[in-house]
Amino acid sequence: MPEIVDLEIFKKNLEKRFKNKKLQKVEIGSGAKIEASEKDFEKALSGKKLKSVDRKAKELYFNFGDDQVVSMHLMLHGQLSTPETLPKAFVAAFLFEGTEPLVLSDYQKAAKISLNPKENMVVDALSDEMTPEWLEAQLKKRRSPVKTVICDPKIIGGIGNAYADEILWEAKIHPESIANQIPAKEVHKLAKAIKSVVNDSIEKIRESNPDIISGEIRDFMVVHNHKRKTSPTGGQIKNATVGSRKTYYTDEQIKY
DNA sequence: AGGCGTGTTCTAAT
DNA sequence: TATTAGAACACGCC
């Protein structure tokens, strides 16, 4: 269940481990939801070196130069690993020269990769386009709960259920606030909280787990954390269902 | 042992 | 038409 924070870490670490490595072969597991065939991958990529790994929303992009890109979405349960030998079930395996294969597995087979996908036009939560003014304009158009809006991958890319709670607590906005009722000043606070919570979390995980390419660290979360009874400022943590997702919040957050 | 959790997409309703 | 609500997916985990 990786969100933007985890993916930023994975991106850096994948780049560190595979940049400039030559791709020999891509193997596709049975039952994987992939449009391109092994042959398509071979034609497009074999012998090419990985140039960079990028991220937009919850998708990773492996850039092999010559405009050849593989996108990867882990969905809920996709996991990356670098085993010495291929496991019996996987979605896709990238065999690089002189190093362990990069394997994407997913027991649910919902994780997806594609070859040269069309660009996802959504505004990424960490991008420069995601300004207070932009967020204000988006929220003005909606009358659903603010948490639903900031988790909507069609509106803003990267934020999932867990970080949404952390961000809304930081901004002191109640998750069920109706998006278009939130005063501009508070929306601006929310935009700042998105960036600061995400960036601070990246830093925390990098300190404690510098090399991970899978799994998610959640133990530092201050409200979306079933081990905690109170927020750092002493507010009792409550829970509710918002947009059919479990939501943690405190009365320190104002409902608009 | 039986819900819960999770991101996205799809359908249906407003 | 555009927006919104809710179901569905699938299964390891507690």
mmCIF file of C-alpha atoms (C1' of nucleotides) in Angstrom:
data_model
loop_
_atom_site.group_PDB
_atom_site.id
_atom_site.type_symbol
_atom_site.label_atom_id
_atom_site.label_comp_id
_atom_site.label_asym_id
_atom_site.label_seq_id
_atom_site.Cartn_x
_atom_site.Cartn_y
_atom_site.Cartn_z
ATOM 1 C CA MET A 1 0.000 0.000 0.000
ATOM 2 C CA PRO A 2 2.637 2.476 -0.928
ATOM 3 C CA GLU A 3 1.850 6.152 -1.149
ATOM 4 C CA ILE A 4 3.835 9.060 -2.467
ATOM 5 C CA VAL A 5 6.303 9.028 0.430
ATOM 6 C CA ASP A 6 7.224 5.364 0.056
ATOM 7 C CA LEU A 7 7.477 5.680 -3.704
ATOM 8 C CA GLU A 8 9.869 8.616 -3.464
ATOM 9 C CA ILE A 9 12.170 6.446 -1.330
ATOM 10 C CA PHE A 10 11.844 3.463 -3.661
ATOM 11 C CA LYS A 11 12.584 5.661 -6.664
ATOM 12 C CA LYS A 12 15.863 6.895 -5.224
ATOM 13 C CA ASN A 13 16.960 3.458 -4.101
ATOM 14 C CA LEU A 14 16.046 1.771 -7.380
ATOM 15 C CA GLU A 15 18.026 4.365 -9.228
ATOM 16 C CA LYS A 16 20.963 3.800 -6.923
ATOM 17 C CA ARG A 17 20.890 0.055 -7.518
ATOM 18 C CA PHE A 18 20.067 -0.188 -11.215
ATOM 19 C CA LYS A 19 21.142 3.019 -12.931
ATOM 20 C CA ASN A 20 23.451 2.336 -15.876
ATOM 21 C CA LYS A 21 22.805 -1.393 -15.636
ATOM 22 C CA LYS A 22 22.091 -3.040 -18.949
ATOM 23 C CA LEU A 23 18.700 -4.726 -19.306
ATOM 24 C CA GLN A 24 18.856 -8.213 -20.772
ATOM 25 C CA LYS A 25 15.298 -9.402 -20.615
ATOM 26 C CA VAL A 26 11.864 -8.763 -19.166
ATOM 27 C CA GLU A 27 9.887 -11.781 -18.062
ATOM 28 C CA ILE A 28 6.145 -11.521 -17.660
ATOM 29 C CA GLY A 29 4.432 -13.749 -15.114
ATOM 30 C CA SER A 30 1.274 -15.627 -15.934
ATOM 31 C CA GLY A 31 -1.964 -13.789 -15.210
ATOM 32 C CA ALA A 32 -0.278 -10.381 -15.141
ATOM 33 C CA LYS A 33 -2.358 -7.524 -16.516
ATOM 34 C CA ILE A 34 0.097 -6.241 -19.063
ATOM 35 C CA GLU A 35 -0.718 -5.170 -22.586
ATOM 36 C CA ALA A 36 2.766 -5.453 -24.034
ATOM 37 C CA SER A 37 4.255 -8.904 -24.583
ATOM 38 C CA GLU A 38 7.705 -10.122 -23.634
ATOM 39 C CA LYS A 39 8.575 -9.658 -27.274
ATOM 40 C CA ASP A 40 7.490 -6.023 -27.242
ATOM 41 C CA PHE A 41 9.683 -5.415 -24.213
ATOM 42 C CA GLU A 42 12.576 -7.145 -25.872
ATOM 43 C CA LYS A 43 12.250 -5.099 -29.040
ATOM 44 C CA ALA A 44 12.005 -1.841 -27.142
ATOM 45 C CA LEU A 45 14.465 -2.353 -24.332
ATOM 46 C CA SER A 46 16.915 -5.193 -24.598
ATOM 47 C CA GLY A 47 20.513 -4.073 -24.338
ATOM 48 C CA LYS A 48 19.485 -0.605 -23.154
ATOM 49 C CA LYS A 49 20.761 0.872 -19.938
ATOM 50 C CA LEU A 50 18.517 2.282 -17.241
ATOM 51 C CA LYS A 51 18.958 6.043 -17.333
ATOM 52 C CA SER A 52 16.749 7.158 -14.470
ATOM 53 C CA VAL A 53 13.756 6.322 -12.320
ATOM 54 C CA ASP A 54 11.022 8.927 -11.942
ATOM 55 C CA ARG A 55 7.725 9.132 -10.161
ATOM 56 C CA LYS A 56 4.394 10.780 -10.832
ATOM 57 C CA ALA A 57 1.411 10.220 -8.573
ATOM 58 C CA LYS A 58 1.690 6.609 -7.429
ATOM 59 C CA GLU A 59 3.482 5.430 -10.523
ATOM 60 C CA LEU A 60 7.193 4.767 -11.058
ATOM 61 C CA TYR A 61 8.813 5.320 -14.456
ATOM 62 C CA PHE A 62 11.912 3.455 -15.566
ATOM 63 C CA ASN A 63 13.549 5.480 -18.287
ATOM 64 C CA PHE A 64 15.769 3.584 -20.722
ATOM 65 C CA GLY A 65 16.608 6.429 -23.081
ATOM 66 C CA ASP A 66 15.430 6.789 -26.706
ATOM 67 C CA ASP A 67 12.002 7.650 -25.277
ATOM 68 C CA GLN A 68 11.596 4.101 -24.006
ATOM 69 C CA VAL A 69 9.847 4.075 -20.638
ATOM 70 C CA VAL A 70 8.364 1.365 -18.469
ATOM 71 C CA SER A 71 5.745 2.496 -15.960
ATOM 72 C CA MET A 72 4.940 0.537 -12.848
ATOM 73 C CA HIS A 73 2.012 0.869 -10.462
ATOM 74 C CA LEU A 74 2.130 -1.220 -7.305
ATOM 75 C CA MET A 75 -1.571 -0.739 -6.513
ATOM 76 C CA LEU A 76 -2.436 -2.151 -3.081
ATOM 77 C CA HIS A 77 -0.110 -5.062 -2.693
ATOM 78 C CA GLY A 78 2.579 -4.883 -5.366
ATOM 79 C CA GLN A 79 6.041 -5.537 -3.985
ATOM 80 C CA LEU A 80 9.507 -5.078 -5.386
ATOM 81 C CA SER A 81 12.386 -7.338 -4.477
ATOM 82 C CA THR A 82 15.793 -8.356 -5.777
ATOM 83 C CA PRO A 83 16.020 -12.105 -5.122
ATOM 84 C CA GLU A 84 18.927 -14.171 -6.399
ATOM 85 C CA THR A 85 16.601 -16.483 -8.278
ATOM 86 C CA LEU A 86 13.147 -15.826 -9.652
ATOM 87 C CA PRO A 87 10.228 -16.767 -7.403
ATOM 88 C CA LYS A 88 7.563 -19.067 -8.827
ATOM 89 C CA ALA A 89 4.934 -16.358 -9.111
ATOM 90 C CA PHE A 90 5.489 -12.762 -10.148
ATOM 91 C CA VAL A 91 4.016 -10.024 -12.317
ATOM 92 C CA ALA A 92 7.219 -9.058 -14.063
ATOM 93 C CA ALA A 93 10.939 -9.580 -13.676
ATOM 94 C CA PHE A 94 13.633 -7.293 -15.056
ATOM 95 C CA LEU A 95 16.866 -9.139 -15.689
ATOM 96 C CA PHE A 96 19.836 -6.796 -15.622
ATOM 97 C CA GLU A 97 23.388 -7.683 -16.486
ATOM 98 C CA GLY A 98 25.659 -8.333 -13.541
ATOM 99 C CA THR A 99 23.140 -7.955 -10.731
ATOM 100 C CA GLU A 100 20.097 -9.586 -9.174
ATOM 101 C CA PRO A 101 16.811 -9.338 -11.066
ATOM 102 C CA LEU A 102 14.262 -6.719 -10.103
ATOM 103 C CA VAL A 103 11.023 -8.564 -9.444
ATOM 104 C CA LEU A 104 7.530 -7.134 -9.115
ATOM 105 C CA SER A 105 5.187 -9.520 -7.354
ATOM 106 C CA ASP A 106 1.578 -9.153 -6.293
ATOM 107 C CA TYR A 107 -0.541 -11.971 -4.903
ATOM 108 C CA GLN A 108 -3.575 -10.056 -6.073
ATOM 109 C CA LYS A 109 -2.153 -9.479 -9.531
ATOM 110 C CA ALA A 110 -3.427 -5.927 -9.528
ATOM 111 C CA ALA A 111 -0.021 -4.287 -9.893
ATOM 112 C CA LYS A 112 0.567 -3.213 -13.436
ATOM 113 C CA ILE A 113 3.380 -2.246 -15.718
ATOM 114 C CA SER A 114 3.223 -0.857 -19.198
ATOM 115 C CA LEU A 115 5.564 0.021 -21.985
ATOM 116 C CA ASN A 116 5.596 3.651 -23.092
ATOM 117 C CA PRO A 117 2.322 4.612 -21.405
ATOM 118 C CA LYS A 118 0.532 7.791 -22.287
ATOM 119 C CA GLU A 119 1.286 10.536 -19.867
ATOM 120 C CA ASN A 120 -0.701 10.846 -16.669
ATOM 121 C CA MET A 121 -1.833 14.483 -16.706
ATOM 122 C CA VAL A 122 -2.781 14.695 -13.042
ATOM 123 C CA VAL A 123 -1.101 17.309 -10.850
ATOM 124 C CA ASP A 124 1.330 15.594 -8.521
ATOM 125 C CA ALA A 125 1.154 16.521 -4.839
ATOM 126 C CA LEU A 126 4.847 17.430 -4.735
ATOM 127 C CA SER A 127 4.953 19.284 -8.054
ATOM 128 C CA ASP A 128 5.330 23.016 -8.501
ATOM 129 C CA GLU A 129 1.857 23.150 -10.031
ATOM 130 C CA MET A 130 0.377 22.173 -6.682
ATOM 131 C CA THR A 131 0.144 25.670 -5.258
ATOM 132 C CA PRO A 132 -2.244 27.043 -2.624
ATOM 133 C CA GLU A 133 -4.146 28.859 -5.381
ATOM 134 C CA TRP A 134 -4.454 25.724 -7.476
ATOM 135 C CA LEU A 135 -5.735 23.722 -4.521
ATOM 136 C CA GLU A 136 -8.215 26.463 -3.683
ATOM 137 C CA ALA A 137 -9.597 26.316 -7.228
ATOM 138 C CA GLN A 138 -9.951 22.532 -7.040
ATOM 139 C CA LEU A 139 -11.705 22.496 -3.670
ATOM 140 C CA LYS A 140 -14.100 25.243 -4.767
ATOM 141 C CA LYS A 141 -15.504 22.897 -7.403
ATOM 142 C CA ARG A 142 -16.337 20.067 -4.999
ATOM 143 C CA ARG A 143 -18.805 19.483 -2.272
ATOM 144 C CA SER A 144 -17.569 16.121 -1.104
ATOM 145 C CA PRO A 145 -15.536 15.666 2.067
ATOM 146 C CA VAL A 146 -12.103 17.225 1.769
ATOM 147 C CA LYS A 147 -10.427 13.903 2.502
ATOM 148 C CA THR A 148 -12.139 12.305 -0.471
ATOM 149 C CA VAL A 149 -10.958 15.138 -2.697
ATOM 150 C CA ILE A 150 -7.291 15.005 -1.697
ATOM 151 C CA CYS A 151 -7.286 11.215 -2.078
ATOM 152 C CA ASP A 152 -8.855 11.340 -5.549
ATOM 153 C CA PRO A 153 -6.189 10.243 -8.044
ATOM 154 C CA LYS A 154 -7.967 12.129 -10.827
ATOM 155 C CA ILE A 155 -7.578 15.420 -8.966
ATOM 156 C CA ILE A 156 -4.256 15.243 -7.163
ATOM 157 C CA GLY A 157 -1.661 12.518 -7.479
ATOM 158 C CA GLY A 158 0.108 10.679 -4.706
ATOM 159 C CA ILE A 159 -1.913 11.055 -1.516
ATOM 160 C CA GLY A 160 -3.510 7.937 -0.097
ATOM 161 C CA ASN A 161 -5.620 7.098 2.904
ATOM 162 C CA ALA A 162 -2.941 7.168 5.587
ATOM 163 C CA TYR A 163 -1.112 10.360 4.637
ATOM 164 C CA ALA A 164 -4.406 12.166 4.033
ATOM 165 C CA ASP A 165 -5.154 11.814 7.750
ATOM 166 C CA GLU A 166 -1.700 13.060 8.715
ATOM 167 C CA ILE A 167 -1.977 16.035 6.381
ATOM 168 C CA LEU A 168 -5.450 17.024 7.558
ATOM 169 C CA TRP A 169 -4.366 16.838 11.176
ATOM 170 C CA GLU A 170 -1.332 19.006 10.434
ATOM 171 C CA ALA A 171 -3.610 21.563 8.748
ATOM 172 C CA LYS A 172 -6.146 21.239 11.615
ATOM 173 C CA ILE A 173 -8.943 20.594 9.135
ATOM 174 C CA HIS A 174 -11.564 17.945 9.877
ATOM 175 C CA PRO A 175 -11.592 15.207 7.208
ATOM 176 C CA GLU A 176 -15.346 15.499 6.712
ATOM 177 C CA SER A 177 -15.218 19.224 6.010
ATOM 178 C CA ILE A 178 -17.056 19.976 2.800
ATOM 179 C CA ALA A 179 -14.380 20.936 0.309
ATOM 180 C CA ASN A 180 -15.951 24.140 -0.978
ATOM 181 C CA GLN A 181 -16.803 25.427 2.505
ATOM 182 C CA ILE A 182 -13.219 25.652 3.704
ATOM 183 C CA PRO A 183 -11.978 29.264 3.904
ATOM 184 C CA ALA A 184 -9.204 30.194 1.479
ATOM 185 C CA LYS A 185 -6.768 30.803 4.307
ATOM 186 C CA GLU A 186 -7.266 27.283 5.596
ATOM 187 C CA VAL A 187 -6.968 25.789 2.122
ATOM 188 C CA HIS A 188 -3.617 27.507 1.810
ATOM 189 C CA LYS A 189 -2.607 25.947 5.109
ATOM 190 C CA LEU A 190 -3.671 22.592 3.707
ATOM 191 C CA ALA A 191 -1.516 23.043 0.616
ATOM 192 C CA LYS A 192 1.473 23.792 2.826
ATOM 193 C CA ALA A 193 0.700 20.776 4.999
ATOM 194 C CA ILE A 194 0.645 18.482 1.975
ATOM 195 C CA LYS A 195 4.197 19.435 1.090
ATOM 196 C CA SER A 196 5.556 19.553 4.606
ATOM 197 C CA VAL A 197 4.042 16.281 5.811
ATOM 198 C CA VAL A 198 5.182 14.453 2.684
ATOM 199 C CA ASN A 199 8.695 15.904 2.751
ATOM 200 C CA ASP A 200 9.145 15.401 6.489
ATOM 201 C CA SER A 201 7.966 11.814 6.202
ATOM 202 C CA ILE A 202 10.382 11.105 3.380
ATOM 203 C CA GLU A 203 13.167 12.355 5.577
ATOM 204 C CA LYS A 204 12.089 10.265 8.558
ATOM 205 C CA ILE A 205 11.931 7.059 6.543
ATOM 206 C CA ARG A 206 15.217 7.792 4.875
ATOM 207 C CA GLU A 207 16.848 8.044 8.279
ATOM 208 C CA SER A 208 15.407 4.831 9.661
ATOM 209 C CA ASN A 209 15.240 2.705 6.491
ATOM 210 C CA PRO A 210 17.611 4.205 3.954
ATOM 211 C CA ASP A 211 17.699 1.361 1.428
ATOM 212 C CA ILE A 212 14.181 -0.024 1.171
ATOM 213 C CA ILE A 213 12.432 -0.719 -2.132
ATOM 214 C CA SER A 214 9.315 -2.248 -0.617
ATOM 215 C CA GLY A 215 7.115 -2.184 2.417
ATOM 216 C CA GLU A 216 5.822 0.857 4.159
ATOM 217 C CA ILE A 217 6.973 2.445 7.379
ATOM 218 C CA ARG A 218 4.089 3.942 9.290
ATOM 219 C CA ASP A 219 5.185 3.897 12.915
ATOM 220 C CA PHE A 220 5.963 7.640 13.040
ATOM 221 C CA MET A 221 2.463 8.661 12.060
ATOM 222 C CA VAL A 222 0.805 10.854 14.641
ATOM 223 C CA VAL A 223 -2.915 10.214 14.094
ATOM 224 C CA HIS A 224 -3.256 7.458 11.472
ATOM 225 C CA ASN A 225 -1.717 5.014 13.890
ATOM 226 C CA HIS A 226 -3.722 2.503 15.867
ATOM 227 C CA LYS A 227 -1.072 2.426 18.590
ATOM 228 C CA ARG A 228 -1.663 6.047 19.491
ATOM 229 C CA LYS A 229 -4.460 7.293 21.705
ATOM 230 C CA THR A 230 -3.684 10.997 21.453
ATOM 231 C CA SER A 231 -2.130 13.420 19.003
ATOM 232 C CA PRO A 232 1.226 15.088 19.822
ATOM 233 C CA THR A 233 -0.724 18.025 21.203
ATOM 234 C CA GLY A 234 -2.937 15.851 23.362
ATOM 235 C CA GLY A 235 -6.112 15.576 21.276
ATOM 236 C CA GLN A 236 -7.990 12.310 21.655
ATOM 237 C CA ILE A 237 -7.749 10.323 18.444
ATOM 238 C CA LYS A 238 -11.142 9.318 17.071
ATOM 239 C CA ASN A 239 -12.044 7.291 14.064
ATOM 240 C CA ALA A 240 -14.722 7.365 11.439
ATOM 241 C CA THR A 241 -15.364 6.173 7.928
ATOM 242 C CA VAL A 242 -14.941 8.818 5.265
ATOM 243 C CA GLY A 243 -15.362 7.902 1.620
ATOM 244 C CA SER A 244 -15.594 4.280 2.800
ATOM 245 C CA ARG A 245 -12.065 4.445 4.234
ATOM 246 C CA LYS A 246 -10.943 4.325 7.844
ATOM 247 C CA THR A 247 -10.139 7.806 9.027
ATOM 248 C CA TYR A 248 -8.343 8.998 12.149
ATOM 249 C CA TYR A 249 -8.742 12.548 13.429
ATOM 250 C CA THR A 250 -9.045 14.621 16.592
ATOM 251 C CA ASP A 251 -11.304 17.429 17.781
ATOM 252 C CA GLU A 252 -8.374 19.758 17.243
ATOM 253 C CA GLN A 253 -9.438 19.737 13.599
ATOM 254 C CA ILE A 254 -12.151 22.167 12.580
ATOM 255 C CA LYS A 255 -15.114 21.006 10.542
ATOM 256 C CA TYR A 256 -16.199 23.450 7.858
ATOM 257 C "C1'" DA B 1 -12.328 -17.472 11.807
ATOM 258 C "C1'" DG B 2 -14.217 -13.705 9.760
ATOM 259 C "C1'" DG B 3 -13.872 -8.936 8.929
ATOM 260 C "C1'" DC B 4 -10.705 -5.342 7.748
ATOM 261 C "C1'" DG B 5 -7.745 -2.659 4.720
ATOM 262 C "C1'" DT B 6 -6.182 -0.798 0.498
ATOM 263 C "C1'" DG B 7 -5.948 2.297 -4.841
ATOM 264 C "C1'" DT B 8 -8.294 2.469 -8.651
ATOM 265 C "C1'" DT B 9 -11.907 1.885 -11.828
ATOM 266 C "C1'" DC B 10 -16.450 1.104 -13.003
ATOM 267 C "C1'" DT B 11 -21.429 1.698 -12.568
ATOM 268 C "C1'" DA B 12 -25.366 3.998 -11.074
ATOM 269 C "C1'" DA B 13 -27.573 7.826 -9.134
ATOM 270 C "C1'" DT B 14 -28.228 12.699 -8.528
ATOM 271 C "C1'" DT C 1 -23.313 16.773 -18.498
ATOM 272 C "C1'" DA C 2 -20.659 16.777 -14.533
ATOM 273 C "C1'" DT C 3 -20.113 15.364 -10.144
ATOM 274 C "C1'" DT C 4 -20.678 12.072 -6.469
ATOM 275 C "C1'" DA C 5 -21.475 7.695 -3.942
ATOM 276 C "C1'" DG C 6 -20.624 3.182 -3.571
ATOM 277 C "C1'" DA C 7 -19.372 -1.396 -5.095
ATOM 278 C "C1'" DA C 8 -15.954 -4.454 -6.664
ATOM 279 C "C1'" DC C 9 -11.488 -6.497 -6.832
ATOM 280 C "C1'" DA C 10 -8.763 -10.571 -3.671
ATOM 281 C "C1'" DC C 11 -6.548 -12.379 0.126
ATOM 282 C "C1'" DG C 12 -2.932 -11.982 4.012
ATOM 283 C "C1'" DC C 13 -3.307 -10.328 8.304
ATOM 284 C "C1'" DC C 14 -4.770 -9.979 12.985
#
